[in-house]
């Protein structure tokens, strides 16, 4: 079956760095997305990886290892506004998105 | 960038009535749109995939007669919740595929059935 695993909740301190991990098992693979979702709002796009390696975009970076079925989202210089849920989603061979349950990130001052 | 407009943002309706939610792609043509439902503290659950000019494909467990989807043009898909009941109260989100791998979400609709 198809499955996405990510931690349910993480806590970090303002100004620090946090890494949110995601492992996936899908029928075929056409890339991995990370989305940010604040409570009561729709998800917003953060990153898309299809090749192995690290993609850096400002304070956020995303890493992919296709051989390991593993990705992580790295958030640096954490701000209070980064408190949100972070959703990992893999694109399968039919270009359907398989969603993880999301990681709720709590930022403490 | 690609923008998907979803209306209404929130709606309250009486039990037994129907509610229509619209999803429009503003600056691109969306041949495929997706409808999701999200309950509090849970992830997105795909309800159906709608393709322009053809019948929607519903996920297992989703009642097609209750959740009517129409994708009449390349820029508009609608979801109608028929004979709504309190258990249908949820956050409904549409998404459009811009290219082979690009997905953009609407702002979501909070439906409360009283």
Tab-separated table of C-alpha atoms in Angstrom:
chain	number	residue	atom	x	y	z
A	1	UNK	CA	0.000	0.000	0.000
A	2	UNK	CA	0.904	3.633	-0.174
A	3	UNK	CA	1.948	5.358	3.002
A	4	UNK	CA	3.450	8.587	4.243
A	5	UNK	CA	4.871	8.866	7.764
A	6	UNK	CA	5.760	12.039	9.595
A	7	UNK	CA	5.801	12.952	13.295
A	8	UNK	CA	2.524	14.140	14.729
A	9	UNK	CA	3.901	17.074	16.667
A	10	UNK	CA	7.184	18.856	17.301
A	11	UNK	CA	8.178	21.724	19.558
A	12	UNK	CA	11.015	24.158	18.958
A	13	UNK	CA	12.277	27.477	20.271
A	14	UNK	CA	12.097	30.785	18.478
A	15	UNK	CA	15.350	31.459	16.623
A	16	UNK	CA	16.371	27.808	16.571
A	17	UNK	CA	16.446	25.205	13.784
A	18	UNK	CA	14.021	22.311	13.375
A	19	UNK	CA	13.985	19.364	10.983
A	20	UNK	CA	10.721	17.626	10.115
A	21	UNK	CA	11.188	14.165	8.654
A	22	UNK	CA	8.972	12.314	6.217
A	23	UNK	CA	9.229	8.766	4.886
A	24	UNK	CA	7.146	7.531	2.015
A	25	UNK	CA	6.141	4.352	0.235
A	26	UNK	CA	4.277	4.882	-3.019
A	27	UNK	CA	3.459	3.114	-6.252
A	28	UNK	CA	5.983	4.904	-8.394
A	29	UNK	CA	7.330	8.317	-7.504
A	30	UNK	CA	7.166	11.640	-9.276
A	31	UNK	CA	8.268	14.001	-6.568
A	32	UNK	CA	7.632	15.126	-3.046
A	33	UNK	CA	5.904	18.264	-1.811
A	34	UNK	CA	5.973	20.143	1.453
A	35	UNK	CA	3.065	22.397	2.353
A	36	UNK	CA	2.463	24.705	5.281
A	37	UNK	CA	-1.006	24.950	6.741
A	38	UNK	CA	-2.071	27.387	9.423
A	39	UNK	CA	-5.147	26.503	11.445
A	40	UNK	CA	-8.329	27.195	9.530
A	41	UNK	CA	-6.530	27.940	6.286
A	42	UNK	CA	-5.736	26.011	3.123
A	43	UNK	CA	-2.238	24.605	2.582
A	44	UNK	CA	0.355	26.801	0.928
A	45	UNK	CA	3.191	25.458	-1.189
A	46	UNK	CA	6.677	25.380	0.300
A	47	UNK	CA	8.778	23.085	-1.847
A	48	UNK	CA	8.925	20.369	-4.458
A	49	UNK	CA	11.778	17.856	-4.803
A	50	UNK	CA	12.093	15.237	-7.484
A	51	UNK	CA	15.880	14.819	-7.582
A	52	UNK	CA	18.074	13.735	-4.702
A	53	UNK	CA	19.635	16.488	-2.701
A	54	UNK	CA	18.963	19.663	-0.831
A	55	UNK	CA	16.925	22.576	-2.152
A	56	UNK	CA	17.330	25.804	-0.231
A	57	UNK	CA	14.776	28.580	-0.308
A	58	UNK	CA	15.411	31.282	2.225
A	59	UNK	CA	14.873	30.026	5.762
A	60	UNK	CA	13.342	26.799	4.482
A	61	UNK	CA	15.222	23.910	2.884
A	62	UNK	CA	13.964	20.541	1.714
A	63	UNK	CA	15.964	17.365	1.201
A	64	UNK	CA	15.153	14.214	-0.721
A	65	UNK	CA	16.676	10.748	-0.884
A	66	UNK	CA	14.780	8.633	-3.395
A	67	UNK	CA	16.718	5.471	-2.583
A	68	UNK	CA	15.720	5.759	1.068
A	69	UNK	CA	12.175	7.024	0.488
A	70	UNK	CA	13.000	9.902	2.795
A	71	UNK	CA	12.643	13.643	2.873
A	72	UNK	CA	13.010	16.371	5.433
A	73	UNK	CA	12.014	19.985	5.755
A	74	UNK	CA	14.518	22.190	7.563
A	75	UNK	CA	13.372	25.461	9.074
A	76	UNK	CA	16.011	27.913	10.259
A	77	UNK	CA	15.786	31.033	12.397
A	78	UNK	CA	12.372	30.012	13.587
A	79	UNK	CA	9.759	32.705	14.017
A	80	UNK	CA	6.516	32.538	15.940
A	81	UNK	CA	4.598	32.743	12.667
A	82	UNK	CA	6.147	29.401	11.660
A	83	UNK	CA	3.815	27.705	14.122
A	84	UNK	CA	1.658	25.635	11.782
A	85	UNK	CA	1.135	22.154	10.447
A	86	UNK	CA	3.591	20.950	7.819
A	87	UNK	CA	2.256	18.440	5.331
A	88	UNK	CA	4.400	16.038	3.356
A	89	UNK	CA	2.875	14.684	0.139
A	90	UNK	CA	4.313	12.308	-2.451
A	91	UNK	CA	3.279	12.177	-6.085
A	92	UNK	CA	2.752	8.617	-7.253
A	93	UNK	CA	3.053	7.104	-10.723
A	94	UNK	CA	-0.454	8.328	-11.615
A	95	UNK	CA	0.446	11.849	-10.502
A	96	UNK	CA	-1.896	11.510	-7.529
A	97	UNK	CA	-0.860	13.171	-4.292
A	98	UNK	CA	-0.509	10.878	-1.293
A	99	UNK	CA	-0.733	12.969	1.850
A	100	UNK	CA	0.876	12.531	5.221
A	101	UNK	CA	-1.146	13.361	8.316
A	102	UNK	CA	0.901	16.491	8.919
A	103	UNK	CA	3.306	17.591	11.637
A	104	UNK	CA	2.090	20.243	14.021
A	105	UNK	CA	5.005	22.529	14.825
A	106	UNK	CA	4.793	24.536	18.034
A	107	UNK	CA	7.212	27.423	18.425
A	108	UNK	CA	7.936	28.639	21.942
A	109	UNK	CA	9.468	32.023	22.769
B	1	UNK	CA	1.910	32.416	-10.038
B	2	UNK	CA	-1.120	30.219	-10.436
B	3	UNK	CA	-4.139	31.307	-8.410
B	4	UNK	CA	-7.190	29.297	-7.481
B	5	UNK	CA	-10.173	31.182	-6.154
B	6	UNK	CA	-12.631	29.328	-3.941
B	7	UNK	CA	-15.997	30.657	-2.773
B	8	UNK	CA	-17.566	30.967	-0.340
B	9	UNK	CA	-14.950	31.061	2.413
B	10	UNK	CA	-17.481	29.983	4.972
B	11	UNK	CA	-21.134	29.040	4.940
B	12	UNK	CA	-23.716	28.074	7.507
B	13	UNK	CA	-26.753	26.179	6.298
B	14	UNK	CA	-29.708	24.369	7.736
B	15	UNK	CA	-29.817	20.613	7.803
B	16	UNK	CA	-31.456	19.237	4.669
B	17	UNK	CA	-30.484	22.085	2.376
B	18	UNK	CA	-27.850	22.076	-0.367
B	19	UNK	CA	-24.682	24.129	-0.598
B	20	UNK	CA	-22.591	24.872	-3.679
B	21	UNK	CA	-18.877	25.613	-3.493
B	22	UNK	CA	-17.051	27.086	-6.495
B	23	UNK	CA	-13.438	26.698	-7.429
B	24	UNK	CA	-11.970	28.804	-10.229
B	25	UNK	CA	-8.507	28.831	-11.748
B	26	UNK	CA	-7.853	32.508	-12.435
B	27	UNK	CA	-4.829	32.609	-14.702
B	28	UNK	CA	-4.483	29.127	-16.082
B	29	UNK	CA	-6.594	26.327	-17.467
B	30	UNK	CA	-7.130	23.462	-15.097
B	31	UNK	CA	-8.064	20.258	-16.846
B	32	UNK	CA	-8.059	18.458	-13.529
B	33	UNK	CA	-9.286	19.687	-10.176
B	34	UNK	CA	-9.331	17.911	-6.849
B	35	UNK	CA	-11.727	18.218	-3.950
B	36	UNK	CA	-10.551	17.546	-0.425
B	37	UNK	CA	-12.222	17.451	2.949
B	38	UNK	CA	-10.378	18.073	6.162
B	39	UNK	CA	-11.677	17.438	9.646
B	40	UNK	CA	-10.086	19.224	12.620
B	41	UNK	CA	-6.558	18.095	13.412
B	42	UNK	CA	-6.569	15.650	10.507
B	43	UNK	CA	-4.860	15.655	7.153
B	44	UNK	CA	-6.455	16.283	3.807
B	45	UNK	CA	-8.734	13.553	2.528
B	46	UNK	CA	-9.225	13.366	-1.212
B	47	UNK	CA	-12.912	13.158	-2.046
B	48	UNK	CA	-12.890	13.212	-5.811
B	49	UNK	CA	-10.989	14.134	-8.927
B	50	UNK	CA	-12.845	16.126	-11.538
B	51	UNK	CA	-11.833	16.332	-15.164
B	52	UNK	CA	-13.197	18.967	-17.473
B	53	UNK	CA	-16.026	17.635	-19.590
B	54	UNK	CA	-16.279	14.244	-17.952
B	55	UNK	CA	-17.654	12.624	-14.820
B	56	UNK	CA	-15.738	12.989	-11.596
B	57	UNK	CA	-13.865	10.073	-10.096
B	58	UNK	CA	-14.852	9.577	-6.482
B	59	UNK	CA	-12.710	8.016	-3.792
B	60	UNK	CA	-13.953	4.951	-1.994
B	61	UNK	CA	-16.504	5.783	0.652
B	62	UNK	CA	-17.523	9.139	-0.838
B	63	UNK	CA	-21.170	9.274	-1.893
B	64	UNK	CA	-21.349	10.614	-5.434
B	65	UNK	CA	-25.049	11.394	-5.120
B	66	UNK	CA	-24.421	13.483	-2.048
B	67	UNK	CA	-21.347	15.325	-3.237
B	68	UNK	CA	-22.110	16.447	-6.768
B	69	UNK	CA	-19.141	17.654	-8.767
B	70	UNK	CA	-19.377	19.538	-12.024
B	71	UNK	CA	-16.358	20.597	-14.081
B	72	UNK	CA	-18.059	22.286	-17.001
B	73	UNK	CA	-15.157	24.472	-18.116
B	74	UNK	CA	-11.385	24.571	-17.937
B	75	UNK	CA	-11.534	27.214	-15.217
B	76	UNK	CA	-14.474	26.205	-13.044
B	77	UNK	CA	-15.353	23.219	-10.897
B	78	UNK	CA	-18.196	23.126	-8.399
B	79	UNK	CA	-18.953	20.883	-5.462
B	80	UNK	CA	-22.551	20.714	-4.268
B	81	UNK	CA	-23.254	19.147	-0.916
B	82	UNK	CA	-26.833	17.937	-1.218
B	83	UNK	CA	-29.187	17.446	1.718
B	84	UNK	CA	-26.463	18.522	4.098
B	85	UNK	CA	-26.364	17.129	7.628
B	86	UNK	CA	-24.318	18.186	10.652
B	87	UNK	CA	-21.805	15.401	10.017
B	88	UNK	CA	-21.004	17.077	6.682
B	89	UNK	CA	-19.629	20.063	8.564
B	90	UNK	CA	-15.987	20.265	7.573
B	91	UNK	CA	-13.338	22.266	5.762
B	92	UNK	CA	-13.560	21.704	2.007
B	93	UNK	CA	-10.580	22.595	-0.165
B	94	UNK	CA	-10.161	22.468	-3.917
B	95	UNK	CA	-6.905	22.109	-5.757
B	96	UNK	CA	-6.020	22.476	-9.390
B	97	UNK	CA	-3.209	20.863	-11.311
B	98	UNK	CA	-1.397	23.547	-13.213
B	99	UNK	CA	1.151	21.429	-15.022
B	100	UNK	CA	2.199	17.839	-14.746
B	101	UNK	CA	3.234	18.321	-11.157
B	102	UNK	CA	2.133	21.743	-10.063
B	103	UNK	CA	-0.719	21.946	-7.578
B	104	UNK	CA	-2.369	25.084	-6.283
B	105	UNK	CA	-4.970	25.170	-3.543
B	106	UNK	CA	-8.021	27.328	-3.108
B	107	UNK	CA	-8.473	29.143	0.181
B	108	UNK	CA	-10.957	26.578	1.482
B	109	UNK	CA	-14.600	26.665	2.534
B	110	UNK	CA	-15.670	26.153	6.121
B	111	UNK	CA	-19.100	24.490	6.040
B	112	UNK	CA	-21.225	24.365	9.171
B	113	UNK	CA	-24.540	22.563	9.027
B	114	UNK	CA	-26.936	23.367	11.843
